[in-house]
Amino acid sequence: MRTPIMAGNWKMNCDNDEAWELAVAIANEKGDVEGCEVVLCPPATALTTVLAAIEDTNISLGAQNIFWEESGAYTGELSGPMLLSCGCQHVIIGHSERRGRFGSADEDFTPELQQVFGDTDASVNRKLQAALSHGLVPIVCVGELLSERQEGQTDEVVSGQVTAALAGVEADDAESIILAYEPVWAIGTGEVCDAEEANRVCGLIRRTLAGCVGEGTAEQIRILYGGSVKSANVVSLMAQPEIDGGLVGGASLQAESFCELIAAAAASK
Ligand code: 13P
């Protein structure tokens, strides 16, 4: 049995006062949660603030990005040892926003933006290997653009991203990895992917993982769905056999709505 996970990706929201308030409210309500792992991923500036708020609770801390080198002349980047020193146990890798793939309109995915944000299949693989080597749990995001879905390329795009991310990873090291299927067109748009379709793609991800690290390991890996998860759709998403939790943006920024999602995930399996 795979333990469900509800992870909040706060993206570029919350200064330290707001982060403290939100994390304390979630910790007060769900600090003793059982049957569901809860991960809060605030911006890097608020990692230590959130760590203090969730101390002595069952809630864990995650970062939103990692760089593969341990130290050096990489202005603005954060290394695995730095994230560990802030109390992180998890790290999001290859979010579509960091890959420069934005959901509201495909034309947003310009070469200029790709240059600014910069993650590619190759950098995602290096970041994944770096996270594993430091004992951080990677939450690896994959997902297709609206145009790719319309052109019938969803399966090819998603399985290609999974295979590239996992390249060179040994089965023994892969068990802790978490995958997140985030169809880019469903992120921040209010347009949730149909639960059966999300389940189908998560099943495809698991079969792809089996090809990379073997069936036994693939069965243990948690696969989350992300993209406009909210109280109105979380129960049907969590009822799907291949969906082991959620990676949540907007609805993770209010304690009340995020706690509802945690409760639904904990009750689901
Ligand atoms: P929303 O829940 O706001 O659609 O964001 C999803 C997401 O990108 C989580 O990483």
Short mmCIF file of N, CA and C in Angstrom, two decimals, residues 85-222:
data_model
loop_
_atom_site.label_atom_id
_atom_site.label_comp_id
_atom_site.label_asym_id
_atom_site.label_seq_id
_atom_site.Cartn_x
_atom_site.Cartn_y
_atom_site.Cartn_z
N SER A 85 20.34 21.85 5.20
CA SER A 85 20.61 22.68 6.38
C SER A 85 19.42 23.56 6.75
N CYS A 86 18.48 23.74 5.82
CA CYS A 86 17.24 24.47 6.14
C CYS A 86 16.15 23.51 6.62
N GLY A 87 16.45 22.22 6.70
CA GLY A 87 15.46 21.26 7.21
C GLY A 87 14.61 20.61 6.13
N CYS A 88 14.99 20.79 4.87
CA CYS A 88 14.19 20.18 3.80
C CYS A 88 14.38 18.67 3.77
N GLN A 89 13.28 17.97 3.51
CA GLN A 89 13.35 16.54 3.24
C GLN A 89 12.98 16.25 1.79
N HIS A 90 12.26 17.17 1.16
CA HIS A 90 11.77 16.98 -0.21
C HIS A 90 12.26 18.15 -1.08
N VAL A 91 12.23 17.92 -2.37
CA VAL A 91 12.48 19.04 -3.30
C VAL A 91 11.71 18.78 -4.61
N ILE A 92 11.00 19.81 -5.05
CA ILE A 92 10.31 19.74 -6.34
C ILE A 92 11.34 19.94 -7.45
N ILE A 93 11.26 19.11 -8.48
CA ILE A 93 12.21 19.20 -9.59
C ILE A 93 11.44 19.20 -10.91
N GLY A 94 11.83 20.12 -11.81
CA GLY A 94 11.27 20.11 -13.17
C GLY A 94 9.82 20.56 -13.25
N HIS A 95 9.40 21.41 -12.30
CA HIS A 95 8.04 21.97 -12.43
C HIS A 95 7.92 22.65 -13.80
N SER A 96 6.74 22.57 -14.40
CA SER A 96 6.58 23.12 -15.76
C SER A 96 6.94 24.60 -15.80
N GLU A 97 6.70 25.31 -14.67
CA GLU A 97 7.06 26.73 -14.66
C GLU A 97 8.58 26.90 -14.73
N ARG A 98 9.31 26.01 -14.11
CA ARG A 98 10.78 26.07 -14.19
C ARG A 98 11.30 25.56 -15.53
N ARG A 99 10.48 24.75 -16.20
CA ARG A 99 10.87 24.32 -17.55
C ARG A 99 10.48 25.39 -18.57
N GLY A 100 9.89 26.51 -18.08
CA GLY A 100 9.48 27.57 -18.99
C GLY A 100 8.22 27.23 -19.76
N ARG A 101 7.43 26.26 -19.28
CA ARG A 101 6.21 25.86 -19.98
C ARG A 101 5.03 26.37 -19.17
N PHE A 102 4.36 27.39 -19.65
CA PHE A 102 3.26 28.00 -18.90
C PHE A 102 1.93 27.61 -19.49
N GLY A 103 0.92 27.45 -18.60
CA GLY A 103 -0.31 26.80 -19.02
C GLY A 103 -1.37 27.69 -19.60
N SER A 104 -1.38 28.96 -19.28
CA SER A 104 -2.52 29.76 -19.67
C SER A 104 -2.62 29.88 -21.19
N ALA A 105 -1.51 29.95 -21.87
CA ALA A 105 -1.51 29.99 -23.33
C ALA A 105 -0.19 29.40 -23.80
N ASP A 106 -0.27 28.52 -24.78
CA ASP A 106 0.95 27.86 -25.23
C ASP A 106 1.96 28.85 -25.79
N GLU A 107 1.43 29.97 -26.33
CA GLU A 107 2.38 30.94 -26.90
C GLU A 107 3.23 31.59 -25.81
N ASP A 108 2.84 31.38 -24.51
CA ASP A 108 3.70 31.86 -23.42
C ASP A 108 5.04 31.13 -23.38
N PHE A 109 5.07 29.94 -23.97
CA PHE A 109 6.27 29.09 -23.90
C PHE A 109 7.25 29.53 -24.99
N THR A 110 7.82 30.70 -24.76
CA THR A 110 8.71 31.27 -25.77
C THR A 110 10.15 30.83 -25.50
N PRO A 111 10.99 30.83 -26.49
CA PRO A 111 12.41 30.51 -26.27
C PRO A 111 13.03 31.44 -25.22
N GLU A 112 12.56 32.69 -25.16
CA GLU A 112 13.12 33.64 -24.18
C GLU A 112 12.82 33.15 -22.76
N LEU A 113 11.57 32.71 -22.53
CA LEU A 113 11.22 32.23 -21.20
C LEU A 113 11.98 30.95 -20.86
N GLN A 114 12.12 30.07 -21.84
CA GLN A 114 12.87 28.84 -21.63
C GLN A 114 14.29 29.18 -21.19
N GLN A 115 14.85 30.26 -21.76
CA GLN A 115 16.20 30.66 -21.37
C GLN A 115 16.24 31.17 -19.94
N VAL A 116 15.18 31.89 -19.54
CA VAL A 116 15.17 32.47 -18.20
C VAL A 116 15.05 31.37 -17.15
N PHE A 117 14.10 30.44 -17.37
CA PHE A 117 13.84 29.44 -16.33
C PHE A 117 14.70 28.20 -16.51
N GLY A 118 14.82 27.78 -17.75
CA GLY A 118 15.92 26.92 -18.12
C GLY A 118 15.89 25.43 -17.87
N ASP A 119 14.94 24.85 -17.10
CA ASP A 119 15.05 23.41 -16.88
C ASP A 119 14.73 22.64 -18.16
N THR A 120 15.54 21.64 -18.42
CA THR A 120 15.35 20.75 -19.57
C THR A 120 15.32 19.32 -19.04
N ASP A 121 15.01 18.37 -19.91
CA ASP A 121 15.05 16.96 -19.47
C ASP A 121 16.41 16.62 -18.87
N ALA A 122 17.47 17.16 -19.47
CA ALA A 122 18.83 16.83 -19.01
C ALA A 122 19.10 17.45 -17.63
N SER A 123 18.66 18.71 -17.42
CA SER A 123 18.93 19.32 -16.11
C SER A 123 18.06 18.68 -15.03
N VAL A 124 16.85 18.27 -15.42
CA VAL A 124 15.97 17.58 -14.45
C VAL A 124 16.64 16.30 -13.99
N ASN A 125 17.25 15.58 -14.91
CA ASN A 125 17.95 14.34 -14.55
C ASN A 125 19.12 14.62 -13.60
N ARG A 126 19.88 15.66 -13.87
CA ARG A 126 21.02 15.99 -12.99
C ARG A 126 20.53 16.40 -11.61
N LYS A 127 19.44 17.17 -11.57
CA LYS A 127 18.89 17.61 -10.28
C LYS A 127 18.34 16.42 -9.49
N LEU A 128 17.69 15.51 -10.21
CA LEU A 128 17.16 14.30 -9.55
C LEU A 128 18.30 13.50 -8.93
N GLN A 129 19.37 13.31 -9.68
CA GLN A 129 20.50 12.53 -9.16
C GLN A 129 21.13 13.25 -7.96
N ALA A 130 21.21 14.59 -8.05
CA ALA A 130 21.79 15.35 -6.93
C ALA A 130 20.91 15.21 -5.69
N ALA A 131 19.60 15.33 -5.85
CA ALA A 131 18.69 15.21 -4.71
C ALA A 131 18.86 13.84 -4.06
N LEU A 132 18.87 12.78 -4.87
CA LEU A 132 19.00 11.43 -4.31
C LEU A 132 20.34 11.27 -3.59
N SER A 133 21.39 11.85 -4.15
CA SER A 133 22.71 11.66 -3.53
C SER A 133 22.79 12.35 -2.17
N HIS A 134 21.93 13.34 -1.94
CA HIS A 134 21.93 14.02 -0.64
C HIS A 134 20.82 13.51 0.29
N GLY A 135 20.10 12.49 -0.16
CA GLY A 135 19.03 11.94 0.69
C GLY A 135 17.78 12.78 0.70
N LEU A 136 17.64 13.67 -0.28
CA LEU A 136 16.39 14.44 -0.41
C LEU A 136 15.42 13.64 -1.27
N VAL A 137 14.13 13.74 -0.96
CA VAL A 137 13.11 13.05 -1.76
C VAL A 137 12.70 13.96 -2.91
N PRO A 138 13.00 13.55 -4.16
CA PRO A 138 12.62 14.40 -5.29
C PRO A 138 11.15 14.24 -5.65
N ILE A 139 10.48 15.36 -5.92
CA ILE A 139 9.12 15.33 -6.46
C ILE A 139 9.26 15.82 -7.90
N VAL A 140 9.27 14.87 -8.83
CA VAL A 140 9.61 15.18 -10.23
C VAL A 140 8.33 15.42 -11.03
N CYS A 141 8.25 16.61 -11.63
CA CYS A 141 7.03 16.99 -12.35
C CYS A 141 7.16 16.70 -13.84
N VAL A 142 6.11 16.15 -14.40
CA VAL A 142 6.02 15.92 -15.84
C VAL A 142 4.62 16.32 -16.30
N GLY A 143 4.46 16.61 -17.59
CA GLY A 143 3.12 16.93 -18.09
C GLY A 143 3.18 17.62 -19.44
N GLU A 144 2.09 17.48 -20.17
CA GLU A 144 2.04 17.98 -21.54
C GLU A 144 1.38 19.35 -21.62
N LEU A 145 1.75 20.10 -22.67
CA LEU A 145 1.08 21.37 -23.00
C LEU A 145 -0.28 21.07 -23.63
N LEU A 146 -1.14 22.09 -23.66
CA LEU A 146 -2.43 21.93 -24.32
C LEU A 146 -2.24 21.55 -25.80
N SER A 147 -1.31 22.21 -26.47
CA SER A 147 -1.11 21.92 -27.90
C SER A 147 -0.64 20.48 -28.09
N GLU A 148 0.18 19.99 -27.17
CA GLU A 148 0.65 18.60 -27.29
C GLU A 148 -0.51 17.62 -27.08
N ARG A 149 -1.40 17.94 -26.14
CA ARG A 149 -2.58 17.09 -25.93
C ARG A 149 -3.46 17.10 -27.19
N GLN A 150 -3.68 18.30 -27.72
CA GLN A 150 -4.56 18.40 -28.90
C GLN A 150 -3.99 17.66 -30.10
N GLU A 151 -2.68 17.56 -30.14
CA GLU A 151 -2.05 16.85 -31.26
C GLU A 151 -1.83 15.37 -30.95
N GLY A 152 -2.42 14.89 -29.85
CA GLY A 152 -2.33 13.46 -29.53
C GLY A 152 -0.95 13.02 -29.07
N GLN A 153 -0.17 13.97 -28.51
CA GLN A 153 1.21 13.63 -28.13
C GLN A 153 1.40 13.43 -26.62
N THR A 154 0.26 13.44 -25.88
CA THR A 154 0.37 13.38 -24.41
C THR A 154 1.25 12.22 -23.94
N ASP A 155 0.95 11.02 -24.42
CA ASP A 155 1.64 9.84 -23.88
C ASP A 155 3.14 9.88 -24.20
N GLU A 156 3.41 10.30 -25.44
CA GLU A 156 4.81 10.36 -25.87
C GLU A 156 5.60 11.40 -25.06
N VAL A 157 4.98 12.58 -24.84
CA VAL A 157 5.65 13.65 -24.10
C VAL A 157 5.89 13.21 -22.66
N VAL A 158 4.84 12.69 -22.02
CA VAL A 158 4.95 12.35 -20.60
C VAL A 158 5.92 11.19 -20.40
N SER A 159 5.80 10.14 -21.19
CA SER A 159 6.71 9.00 -20.97
C SER A 159 8.14 9.40 -21.33
N GLY A 160 8.31 10.29 -22.30
CA GLY A 160 9.65 10.77 -22.64
C GLY A 160 10.26 11.55 -21.48
N GLN A 161 9.46 12.39 -20.84
CA GLN A 161 9.98 13.17 -19.69
C GLN A 161 10.36 12.25 -18.53
N VAL A 162 9.53 11.21 -18.29
CA VAL A 162 9.83 10.29 -17.19
C VAL A 162 11.12 9.54 -17.47
N THR A 163 11.24 9.00 -18.69
CA THR A 163 12.44 8.22 -19.04
C THR A 163 13.69 9.08 -18.94
N ALA A 164 13.60 10.32 -19.41
CA ALA A 164 14.78 11.21 -19.37
C ALA A 164 15.14 11.55 -17.92
N ALA A 165 14.12 11.79 -17.09
CA ALA A 165 14.38 12.15 -15.69
C ALA A 165 15.08 11.03 -14.94
N LEU A 166 14.69 9.78 -15.26
CA LEU A 166 15.18 8.62 -14.51
C LEU A 166 16.47 8.03 -15.08
N ALA A 167 16.98 8.59 -16.16
CA ALA A 167 18.15 8.00 -16.82
C ALA A 167 19.30 7.82 -15.84
N GLY A 168 19.81 6.60 -15.80
CA GLY A 168 20.98 6.32 -14.97
C GLY A 168 20.67 6.11 -13.49
N VAL A 169 19.40 6.15 -13.10
CA VAL A 169 19.04 5.96 -11.69
C VAL A 169 18.86 4.45 -11.44
N GLU A 170 19.53 3.95 -10.39
CA GLU A 170 19.44 2.54 -10.04
C GLU A 170 18.11 2.27 -9.34
N ALA A 171 17.58 1.06 -9.56
CA ALA A 171 16.29 0.69 -8.94
C ALA A 171 16.33 0.87 -7.42
N ASP A 172 17.47 0.51 -6.81
CA ASP A 172 17.57 0.59 -5.34
C ASP A 172 17.42 2.02 -4.84
N ASP A 173 17.82 2.99 -5.68
CA ASP A 173 17.76 4.40 -5.26
C ASP A 173 16.42 5.04 -5.59
N ALA A 174 15.61 4.36 -6.40
CA ALA A 174 14.45 5.02 -7.01
C ALA A 174 13.18 4.97 -6.15
N GLU A 175 13.19 4.09 -5.13
CA GLU A 175 11.96 3.87 -4.37
C GLU A 175 11.39 5.13 -3.74
N SER A 176 12.29 6.03 -3.30
CA SER A 176 11.83 7.22 -2.58
C SER A 176 11.28 8.29 -3.53
N ILE A 177 11.58 8.16 -4.83
CA ILE A 177 11.19 9.22 -5.78
C ILE A 177 9.67 9.35 -5.83
N ILE A 178 9.21 10.59 -5.94
CA ILE A 178 7.78 10.87 -6.13
C ILE A 178 7.64 11.52 -7.50
N LEU A 179 6.66 11.06 -8.27
CA LEU A 179 6.37 11.68 -9.57
C LEU A 179 5.12 12.54 -9.42
N ALA A 180 5.03 13.59 -10.18
CA ALA A 180 3.80 14.39 -10.20
C ALA A 180 3.39 14.62 -11.64
N TYR A 181 2.19 14.13 -11.99
CA TYR A 181 1.65 14.40 -13.32
C TYR A 181 0.89 15.71 -13.27
N GLU A 182 1.45 16.73 -13.93
CA GLU A 182 0.82 18.04 -13.95
C GLU A 182 0.60 18.46 -15.40
N PRO A 183 -0.59 18.18 -15.96
CA PRO A 183 -0.86 18.66 -17.32
C PRO A 183 -0.80 20.18 -17.31
N VAL A 184 0.05 20.74 -18.15
CA VAL A 184 0.36 22.17 -18.04
C VAL A 184 -0.89 23.03 -18.20
N TRP A 185 -1.81 22.58 -19.06
CA TRP A 185 -3.04 23.34 -19.33
C TRP A 185 -3.99 23.36 -18.13
N ALA A 186 -3.75 22.52 -17.13
CA ALA A 186 -4.65 22.47 -15.96
C ALA A 186 -4.07 23.23 -14.77
N ILE A 187 -2.89 23.82 -14.92
CA ILE A 187 -2.23 24.47 -13.80
C ILE A 187 -2.68 25.92 -13.68
N GLY A 188 -3.29 26.24 -12.56
CA GLY A 188 -3.68 27.62 -12.28
C GLY A 188 -4.80 28.11 -13.18
N THR A 189 -5.44 27.21 -13.93
CA THR A 189 -6.46 27.63 -14.89
C THR A 189 -7.87 27.33 -14.39
N GLY A 190 -7.97 26.53 -13.32
CA GLY A 190 -9.27 26.10 -12.83
C GLY A 190 -9.78 24.91 -13.63
N GLU A 191 -9.06 24.56 -14.70
CA GLU A 191 -9.50 23.47 -15.57
C GLU A 191 -8.83 22.18 -15.14
N VAL A 192 -9.54 21.36 -14.36
CA VAL A 192 -8.93 20.14 -13.86
C VAL A 192 -9.00 19.06 -14.92
N CYS A 193 -7.99 18.22 -14.95
CA CYS A 193 -8.01 17.07 -15.86
C CYS A 193 -9.05 16.09 -15.32
N ASP A 194 -9.85 15.54 -16.16
CA ASP A 194 -10.83 14.52 -15.78
C ASP A 194 -10.13 13.42 -14.96
N ALA A 195 -10.76 12.98 -13.86
CA ALA A 195 -10.09 12.05 -12.94
C ALA A 195 -9.68 10.75 -13.64
N GLU A 196 -10.55 10.23 -14.51
CA GLU A 196 -10.22 8.96 -15.21
C GLU A 196 -9.02 9.16 -16.15
N GLU A 197 -8.98 10.31 -16.79
CA GLU A 197 -7.87 10.58 -17.71
C GLU A 197 -6.56 10.80 -16.91
N ALA A 198 -6.67 11.50 -15.79
CA ALA A 198 -5.48 11.68 -14.94
C ALA A 198 -4.98 10.31 -14.47
N ASN A 199 -5.92 9.43 -14.12
CA ASN A 199 -5.55 8.08 -13.69
C ASN A 199 -4.88 7.30 -14.82
N ARG A 200 -5.40 7.46 -16.03
CA ARG A 200 -4.81 6.76 -17.19
C ARG A 200 -3.36 7.20 -17.38
N VAL A 201 -3.13 8.52 -17.32
CA VAL A 201 -1.76 9.01 -17.55
C VAL A 201 -0.85 8.59 -16.39
N CYS A 202 -1.38 8.61 -15.17
CA CYS A 202 -0.55 8.15 -14.04
C CYS A 202 -0.20 6.66 -14.20
N GLY A 203 -1.12 5.88 -14.75
CA GLY A 203 -0.85 4.47 -15.05
C GLY A 203 0.25 4.34 -16.10
N LEU A 204 0.20 5.20 -17.09
CA LEU A 204 1.25 5.21 -18.13
C LEU A 204 2.61 5.56 -17.49
N ILE A 205 2.58 6.53 -16.57
CA ILE A 205 3.83 6.90 -15.87
C ILE A 205 4.37 5.69 -15.10
N ARG A 206 3.47 4.94 -14.45
CA ARG A 206 3.94 3.78 -13.67
C ARG A 206 4.53 2.70 -14.59
N ARG A 207 3.91 2.50 -15.74
CA ARG A 207 4.46 1.50 -16.68
C ARG A 207 5.81 1.97 -17.22
N THR A 208 5.92 3.28 -17.44
CA THR A 208 7.21 3.81 -17.92
C THR A 208 8.28 3.64 -16.83
N LEU A 209 7.89 3.92 -15.59
CA LEU A 209 8.82 3.74 -14.47
C LEU A 209 9.26 2.28 -14.38
N ALA A 210 8.32 1.35 -14.61
CA ALA A 210 8.65 -0.08 -14.54
C ALA A 210 9.73 -0.40 -15.57
N GLY A 211 9.64 0.22 -16.74
CA GLY A 211 10.65 0.01 -17.77
C GLY A 211 12.01 0.56 -17.35
N CYS A 212 12.01 1.59 -16.51
CA CYS A 212 13.28 2.21 -16.08
C CYS A 212 13.89 1.50 -14.87
N VAL A 213 13.06 1.18 -13.88
CA VAL A 213 13.61 0.70 -12.60
C VAL A 213 12.99 -0.62 -12.14
N GLY A 214 12.19 -1.24 -12.98
CA GLY A 214 11.58 -2.53 -12.65
C GLY A 214 10.20 -2.37 -12.02
N GLU A 215 9.41 -3.43 -12.22
CA GLU A 215 8.00 -3.36 -11.81
C GLU A 215 7.83 -3.22 -10.30
N GLY A 216 8.66 -3.95 -9.54
CA GLY A 216 8.53 -3.93 -8.07
C GLY A 216 8.72 -2.52 -7.53
N THR A 217 9.76 -1.85 -8.00
CA THR A 217 10.05 -0.49 -7.54
C THR A 217 8.96 0.47 -8.03
N ALA A 218 8.54 0.30 -9.28
CA ALA A 218 7.52 1.19 -9.84
C ALA A 218 6.22 1.12 -9.04
N GLU A 219 5.92 -0.06 -8.52
CA GLU A 219 4.69 -0.23 -7.71
C GLU A 219 4.76 0.55 -6.40
N GLN A 220 5.99 0.81 -5.93
CA GLN A 220 6.15 1.51 -4.65
C GLN A 220 6.18 3.03 -4.81
N ILE A 221 6.50 3.49 -6.00
CA ILE A 221 6.68 4.93 -6.22
C ILE A 221 5.33 5.64 -6.19
N ARG A 222 5.25 6.74 -5.42
CA ARG A 222 4.00 7.51 -5.37
C ARG A 222 3.91 8.45 -6.57
#
